[in-house]
Coordinates of N, CA and C in Angstrom, one line a residue:
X1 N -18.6 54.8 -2.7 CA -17.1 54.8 -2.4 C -16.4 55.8 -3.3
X2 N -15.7 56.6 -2.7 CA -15.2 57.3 -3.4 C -13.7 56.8 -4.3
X3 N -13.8 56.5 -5.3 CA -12.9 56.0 -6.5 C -13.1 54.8 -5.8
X4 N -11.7 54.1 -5.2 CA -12.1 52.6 -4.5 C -11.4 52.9 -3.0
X5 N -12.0 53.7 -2.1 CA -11.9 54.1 -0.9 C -13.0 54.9 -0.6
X6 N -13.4 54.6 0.6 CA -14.7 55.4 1.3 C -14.0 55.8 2.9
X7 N -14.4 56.8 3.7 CA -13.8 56.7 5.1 C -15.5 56.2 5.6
X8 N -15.3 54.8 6.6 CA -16.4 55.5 7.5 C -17.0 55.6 8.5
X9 N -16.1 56.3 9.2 CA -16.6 56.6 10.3 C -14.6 57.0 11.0
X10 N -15.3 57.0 12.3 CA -13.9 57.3 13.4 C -14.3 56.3 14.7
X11 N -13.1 55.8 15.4 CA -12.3 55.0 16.1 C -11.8 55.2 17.1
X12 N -11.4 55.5 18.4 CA -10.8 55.8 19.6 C -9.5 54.6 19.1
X13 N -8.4 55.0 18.5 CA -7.5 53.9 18.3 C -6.3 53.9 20.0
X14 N -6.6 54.8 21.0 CA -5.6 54.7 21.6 C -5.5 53.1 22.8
X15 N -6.7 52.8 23.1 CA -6.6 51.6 23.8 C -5.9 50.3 22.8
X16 N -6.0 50.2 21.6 CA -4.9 49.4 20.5 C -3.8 49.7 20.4
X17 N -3.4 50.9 20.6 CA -2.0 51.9 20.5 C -1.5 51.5 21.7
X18 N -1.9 51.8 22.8 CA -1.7 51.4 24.0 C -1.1 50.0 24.7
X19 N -2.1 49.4 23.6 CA -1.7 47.6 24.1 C -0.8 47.4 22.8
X20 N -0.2 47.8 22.0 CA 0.6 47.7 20.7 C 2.1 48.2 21.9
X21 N 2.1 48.9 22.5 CA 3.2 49.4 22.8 C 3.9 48.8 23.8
X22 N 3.0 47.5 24.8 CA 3.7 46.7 25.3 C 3.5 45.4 25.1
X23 N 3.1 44.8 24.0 CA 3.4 43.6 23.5 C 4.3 43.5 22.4
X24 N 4.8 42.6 21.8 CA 5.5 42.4 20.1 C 5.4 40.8 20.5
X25 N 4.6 40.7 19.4 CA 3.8 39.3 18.9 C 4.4 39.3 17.5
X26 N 4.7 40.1 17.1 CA 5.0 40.1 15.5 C 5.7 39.2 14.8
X27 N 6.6 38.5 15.1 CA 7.3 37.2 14.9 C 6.3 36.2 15.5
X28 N 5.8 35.8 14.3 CA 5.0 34.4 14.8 C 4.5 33.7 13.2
X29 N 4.3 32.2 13.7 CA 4.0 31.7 12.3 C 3.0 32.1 11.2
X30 N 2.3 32.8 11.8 CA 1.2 33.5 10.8 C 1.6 34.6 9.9
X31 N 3.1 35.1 10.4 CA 3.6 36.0 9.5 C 4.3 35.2 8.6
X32 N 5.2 34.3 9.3 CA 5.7 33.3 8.6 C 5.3 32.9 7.6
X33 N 3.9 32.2 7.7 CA 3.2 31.4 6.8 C 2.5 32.5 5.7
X34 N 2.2 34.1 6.0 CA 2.0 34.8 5.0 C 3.1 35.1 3.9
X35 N 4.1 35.4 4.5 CA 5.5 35.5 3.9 C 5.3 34.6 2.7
X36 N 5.8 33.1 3.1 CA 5.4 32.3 2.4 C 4.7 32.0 1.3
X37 N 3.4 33.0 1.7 CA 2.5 32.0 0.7 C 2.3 33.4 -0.2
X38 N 2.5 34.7 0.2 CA 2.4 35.7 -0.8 C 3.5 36.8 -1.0
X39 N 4.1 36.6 -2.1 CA 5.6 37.5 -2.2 C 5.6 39.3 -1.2
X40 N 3.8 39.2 -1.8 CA 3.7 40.4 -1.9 C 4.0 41.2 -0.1
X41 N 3.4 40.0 0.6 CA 4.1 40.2 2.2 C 5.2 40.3 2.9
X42 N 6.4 40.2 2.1 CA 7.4 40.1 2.8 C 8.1 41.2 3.3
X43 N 7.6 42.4 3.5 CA 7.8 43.5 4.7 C 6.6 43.7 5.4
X44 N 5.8 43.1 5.2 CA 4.8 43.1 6.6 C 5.0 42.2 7.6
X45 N 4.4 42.1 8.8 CA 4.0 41.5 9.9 C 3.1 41.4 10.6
X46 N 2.0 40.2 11.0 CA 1.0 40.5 11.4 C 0.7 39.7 12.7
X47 N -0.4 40.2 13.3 CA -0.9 39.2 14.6 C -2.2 39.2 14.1
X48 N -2.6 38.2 14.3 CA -4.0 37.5 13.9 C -5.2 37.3 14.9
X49 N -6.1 37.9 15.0 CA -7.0 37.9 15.8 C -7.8 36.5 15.3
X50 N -8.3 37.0 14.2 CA -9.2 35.3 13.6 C -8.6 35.4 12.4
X51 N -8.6 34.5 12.0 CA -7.3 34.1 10.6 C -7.0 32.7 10.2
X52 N -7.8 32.4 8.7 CA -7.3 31.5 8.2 C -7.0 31.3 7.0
X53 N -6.5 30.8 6.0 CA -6.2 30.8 4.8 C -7.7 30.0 4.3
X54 N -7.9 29.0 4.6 CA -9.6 28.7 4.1 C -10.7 30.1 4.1
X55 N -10.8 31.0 4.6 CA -11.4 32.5 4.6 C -11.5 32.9 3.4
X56 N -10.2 32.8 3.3 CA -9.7 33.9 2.2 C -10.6 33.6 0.9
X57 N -11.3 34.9 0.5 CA -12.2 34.8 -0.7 C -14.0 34.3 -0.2
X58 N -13.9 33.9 0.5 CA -15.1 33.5 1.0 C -15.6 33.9 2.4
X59 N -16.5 35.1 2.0 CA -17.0 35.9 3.2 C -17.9 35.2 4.0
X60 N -18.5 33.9 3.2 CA -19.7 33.1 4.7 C -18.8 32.5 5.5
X61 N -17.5 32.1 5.8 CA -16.6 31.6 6.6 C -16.1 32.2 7.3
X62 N -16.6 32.7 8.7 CA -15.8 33.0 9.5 C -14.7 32.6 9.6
X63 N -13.4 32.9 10.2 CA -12.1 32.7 10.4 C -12.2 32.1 11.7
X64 N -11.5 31.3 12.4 CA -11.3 31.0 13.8 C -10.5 31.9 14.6
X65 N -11.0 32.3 16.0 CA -10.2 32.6 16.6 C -8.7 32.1 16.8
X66 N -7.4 32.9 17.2 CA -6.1 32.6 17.1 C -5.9 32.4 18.5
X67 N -4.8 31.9 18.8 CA -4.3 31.9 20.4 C -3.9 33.8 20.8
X68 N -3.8 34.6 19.6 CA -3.8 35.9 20.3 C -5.1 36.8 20.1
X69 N -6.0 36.5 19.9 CA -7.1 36.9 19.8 C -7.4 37.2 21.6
X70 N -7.2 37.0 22.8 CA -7.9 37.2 24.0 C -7.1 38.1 24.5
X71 N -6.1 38.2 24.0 CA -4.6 39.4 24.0 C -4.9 40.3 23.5
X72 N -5.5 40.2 22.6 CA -5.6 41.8 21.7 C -6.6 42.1 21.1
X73 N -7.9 41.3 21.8 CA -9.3 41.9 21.2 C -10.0 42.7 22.4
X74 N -9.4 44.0 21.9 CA -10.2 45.0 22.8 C -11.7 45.7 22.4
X75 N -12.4 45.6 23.5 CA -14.0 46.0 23.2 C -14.2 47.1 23.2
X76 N -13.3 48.2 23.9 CA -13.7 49.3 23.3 C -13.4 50.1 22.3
X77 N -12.1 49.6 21.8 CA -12.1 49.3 20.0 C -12.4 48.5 19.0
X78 N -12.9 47.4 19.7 CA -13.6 46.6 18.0 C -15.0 46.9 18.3
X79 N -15.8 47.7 19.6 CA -17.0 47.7 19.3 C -17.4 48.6 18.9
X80 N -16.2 49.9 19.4 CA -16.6 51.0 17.4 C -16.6 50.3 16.4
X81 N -15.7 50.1 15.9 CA -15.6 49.1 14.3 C -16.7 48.5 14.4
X82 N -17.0 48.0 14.8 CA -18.6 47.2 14.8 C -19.5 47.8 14.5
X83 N -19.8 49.1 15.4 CA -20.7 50.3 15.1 C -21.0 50.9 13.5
X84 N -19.5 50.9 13.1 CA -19.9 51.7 12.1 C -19.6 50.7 10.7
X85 N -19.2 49.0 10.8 CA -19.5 48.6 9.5 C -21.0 47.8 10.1
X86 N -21.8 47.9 10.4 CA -23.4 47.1 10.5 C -23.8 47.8 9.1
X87 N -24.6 46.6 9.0 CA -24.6 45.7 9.3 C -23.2 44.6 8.8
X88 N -22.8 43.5 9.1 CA -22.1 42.8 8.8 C -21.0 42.4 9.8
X89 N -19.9 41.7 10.0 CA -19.1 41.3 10.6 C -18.0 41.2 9.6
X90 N -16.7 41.4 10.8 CA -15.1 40.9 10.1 C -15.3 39.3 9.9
X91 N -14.1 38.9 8.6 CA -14.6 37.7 8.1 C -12.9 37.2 9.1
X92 N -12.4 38.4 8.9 CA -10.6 38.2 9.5 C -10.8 39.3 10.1
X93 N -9.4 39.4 11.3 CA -8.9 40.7 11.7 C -7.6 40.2 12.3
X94 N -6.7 40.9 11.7 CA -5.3 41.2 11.5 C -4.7 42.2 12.2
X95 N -4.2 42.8 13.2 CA -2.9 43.8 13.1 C -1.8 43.4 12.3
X96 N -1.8 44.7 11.3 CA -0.4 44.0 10.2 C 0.4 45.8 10.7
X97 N 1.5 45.3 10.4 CA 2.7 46.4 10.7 C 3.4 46.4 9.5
X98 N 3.9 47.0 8.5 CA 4.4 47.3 7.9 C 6.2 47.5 8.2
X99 N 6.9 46.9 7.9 CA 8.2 47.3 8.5 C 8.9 48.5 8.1
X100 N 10.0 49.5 8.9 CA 10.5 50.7 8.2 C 11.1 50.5 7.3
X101 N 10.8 51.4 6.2 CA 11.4 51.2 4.9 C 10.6 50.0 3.9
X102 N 9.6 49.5 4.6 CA 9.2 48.4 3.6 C 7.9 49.0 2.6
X103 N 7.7 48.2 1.7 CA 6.6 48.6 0.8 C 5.8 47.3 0.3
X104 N 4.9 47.3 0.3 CA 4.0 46.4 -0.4 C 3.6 46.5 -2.0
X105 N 4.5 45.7 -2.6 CA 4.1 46.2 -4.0 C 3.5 46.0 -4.9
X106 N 2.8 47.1 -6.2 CA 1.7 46.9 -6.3 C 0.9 45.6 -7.2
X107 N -0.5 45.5 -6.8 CA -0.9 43.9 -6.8 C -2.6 44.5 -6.7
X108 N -3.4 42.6 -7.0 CA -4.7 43.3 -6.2 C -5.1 41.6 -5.9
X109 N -6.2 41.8 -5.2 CA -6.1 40.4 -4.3 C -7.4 40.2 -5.6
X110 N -8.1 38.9 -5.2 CA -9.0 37.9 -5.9 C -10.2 39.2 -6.4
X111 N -10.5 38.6 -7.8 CA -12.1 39.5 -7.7 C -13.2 39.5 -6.8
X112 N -13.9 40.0 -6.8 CA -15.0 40.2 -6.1 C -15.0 41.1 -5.0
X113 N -15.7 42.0 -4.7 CA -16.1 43.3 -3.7 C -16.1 42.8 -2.6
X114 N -17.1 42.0 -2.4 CA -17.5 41.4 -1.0 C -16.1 40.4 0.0
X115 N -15.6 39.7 -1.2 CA -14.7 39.0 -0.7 C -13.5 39.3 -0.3
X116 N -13.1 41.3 -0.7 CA -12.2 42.2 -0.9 C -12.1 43.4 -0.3
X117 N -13.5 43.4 0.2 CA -13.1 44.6 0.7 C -12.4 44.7 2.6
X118 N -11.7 45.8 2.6 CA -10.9 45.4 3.5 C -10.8 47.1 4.1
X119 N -11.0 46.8 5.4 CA -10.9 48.2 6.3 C -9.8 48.5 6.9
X120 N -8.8 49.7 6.7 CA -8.0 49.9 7.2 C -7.7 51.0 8.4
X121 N -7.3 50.6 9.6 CA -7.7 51.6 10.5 C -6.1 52.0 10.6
X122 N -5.7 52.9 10.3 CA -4.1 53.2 11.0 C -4.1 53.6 12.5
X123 N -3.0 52.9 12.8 CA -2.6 52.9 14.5 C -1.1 53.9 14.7
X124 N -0.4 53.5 13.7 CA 0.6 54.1 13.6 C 0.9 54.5 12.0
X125 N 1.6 55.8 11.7 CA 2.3 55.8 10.4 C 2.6 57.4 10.3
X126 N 3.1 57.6 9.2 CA 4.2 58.3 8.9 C 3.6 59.0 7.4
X127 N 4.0 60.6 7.0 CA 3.3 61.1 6.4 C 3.9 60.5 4.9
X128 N 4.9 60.1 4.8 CA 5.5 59.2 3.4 C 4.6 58.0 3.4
X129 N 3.6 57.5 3.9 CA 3.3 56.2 3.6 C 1.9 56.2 2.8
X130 N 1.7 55.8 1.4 CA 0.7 56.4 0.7 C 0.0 54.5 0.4
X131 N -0.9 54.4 0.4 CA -1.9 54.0 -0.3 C -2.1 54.6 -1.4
X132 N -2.2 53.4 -2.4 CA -2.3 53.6 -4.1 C -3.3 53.0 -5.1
X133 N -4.5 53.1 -4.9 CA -5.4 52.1 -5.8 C -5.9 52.9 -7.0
X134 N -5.5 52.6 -8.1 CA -5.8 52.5 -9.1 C -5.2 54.3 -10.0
X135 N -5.6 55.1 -10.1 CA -4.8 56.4 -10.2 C -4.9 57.3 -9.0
X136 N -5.2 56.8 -7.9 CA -5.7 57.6 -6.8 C -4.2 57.3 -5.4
X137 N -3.7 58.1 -5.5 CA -2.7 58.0 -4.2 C -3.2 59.0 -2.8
X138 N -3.2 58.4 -1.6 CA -3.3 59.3 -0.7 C -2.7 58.4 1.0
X139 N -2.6 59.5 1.2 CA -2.5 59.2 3.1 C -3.2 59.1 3.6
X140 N -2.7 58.0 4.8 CA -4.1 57.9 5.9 C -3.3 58.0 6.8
X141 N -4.0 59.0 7.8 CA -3.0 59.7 8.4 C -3.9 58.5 9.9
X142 N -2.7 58.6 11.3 CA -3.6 57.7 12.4 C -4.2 58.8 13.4
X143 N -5.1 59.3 12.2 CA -6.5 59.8 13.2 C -7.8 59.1 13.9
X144 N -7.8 58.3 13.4 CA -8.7 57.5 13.9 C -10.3 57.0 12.9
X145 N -9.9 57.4 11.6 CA -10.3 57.3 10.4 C -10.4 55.6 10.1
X146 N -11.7 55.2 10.0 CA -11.8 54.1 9.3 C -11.7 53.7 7.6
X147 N -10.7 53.2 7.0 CA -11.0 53.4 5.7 C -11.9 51.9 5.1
X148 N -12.6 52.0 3.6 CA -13.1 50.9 3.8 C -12.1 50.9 2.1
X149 N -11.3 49.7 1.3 CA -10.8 50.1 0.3 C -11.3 48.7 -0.4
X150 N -10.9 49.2 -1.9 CA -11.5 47.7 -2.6 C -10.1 47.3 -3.3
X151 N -9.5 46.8 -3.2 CA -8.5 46.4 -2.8 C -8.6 45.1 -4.1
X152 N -9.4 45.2 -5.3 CA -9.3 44.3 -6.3 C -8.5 45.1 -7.5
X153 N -8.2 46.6 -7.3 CA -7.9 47.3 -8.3 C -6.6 47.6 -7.9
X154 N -5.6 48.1 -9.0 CA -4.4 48.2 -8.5 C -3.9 49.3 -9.8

C-alpha cells in the first residue's frame, strides 16, 4: 500500500453514474441512523446496498441485503469490483454522497486492517475534494480508479 492508500485496479463507473442520476434514495433511515450514531457523518448521505451496524468491525459477518440493494446493485459494475478485490468479498456496500460544501472531519474508525479497510470508487467529485490519511493528502479524481485506504490512521 502505498503510505495508507493503494489504487487497484479501474471500473466502468458509468452504468452507477447513470442509475445515480435518476434515482435520490438519499434521504432514508440509514442515513438517518448513521447521522446519529456518528458525529463524524453528518454531511454525508448514503444508500445501502448490504448494511448493518452488527458488521461493523467484524469482517466474517456479512451485512444483509437492504430493500435498495435490487435497485442499485448493478453487475456490470460490482462484477469489476469483484474482479479486482479476489480474492475476498464486500462485508458492506454503501453509495455515500458527500453533501456540497460538507466535510468529514478528521477521525479514524476501529483498529484493525482487515476490519478497516475500505474501497473507494469516486462516481462523482470535484478537484477541491482531498482525502487525508495521515501526512499524505490527495485527490481521487472519478476516473474510474479503485482506491483501497486504511482508514485506521488519521
Amino acid at each position: 500500500m502505498r503510505g495508507s492508500y493503494n489504487i487497484l485496479g479501474n471500473i466502468d463507473t458509468k452504468p452507477i453514474n447513470d442509475l445515480l442520476e435518476n434515482y435520490d434514495d438519499w434521504d432514508n433511515k440509514y442515513t438517518r441512523d448513521r447521522i446519529k450514531a456518528y458525529e463524524v457523518h453528518t454531511d454525508t448521505m448514503v444508500i445501502p446496498l448490504q448494511w448493518s451496524f452488527e458488521s461493523l468491525g467484524n469482517p466474517e459477518l456479512i451485512a444483509p441485503k437492504t430493500e435498495f440493494y435490487d435497485k442499485y446493485y448493478i453487475p456490470e459494475f460490482f462484477d469489476q469490483l469483484y474482479d479486482i478485490i479476489e480474492p475476498g468479498e464486500p462485508v458492506r456496500i454503501l453509495l455515500a454522497l458527500l453533501k456540497p460544501g460538507g466535510l468529514i472531519p478528521f477521525h479514524s474508525d476501529a483498529p484493525g486492517i482487515t476490519a478497516n479497510a475500505r474501497i473507494h470508487i469516486p462516481i462523482i467529485t470535484n478537484k477541491g475534494n482531498l482525502m487525508i490519511i495521515e501526512d499524505t493528502a490527495f485527490h481521487m479524481p472519478s476516473d474510474g480508479a479503485a482506491y483501497i485506504t486504511d482508514n485506521t490512521k488519521y
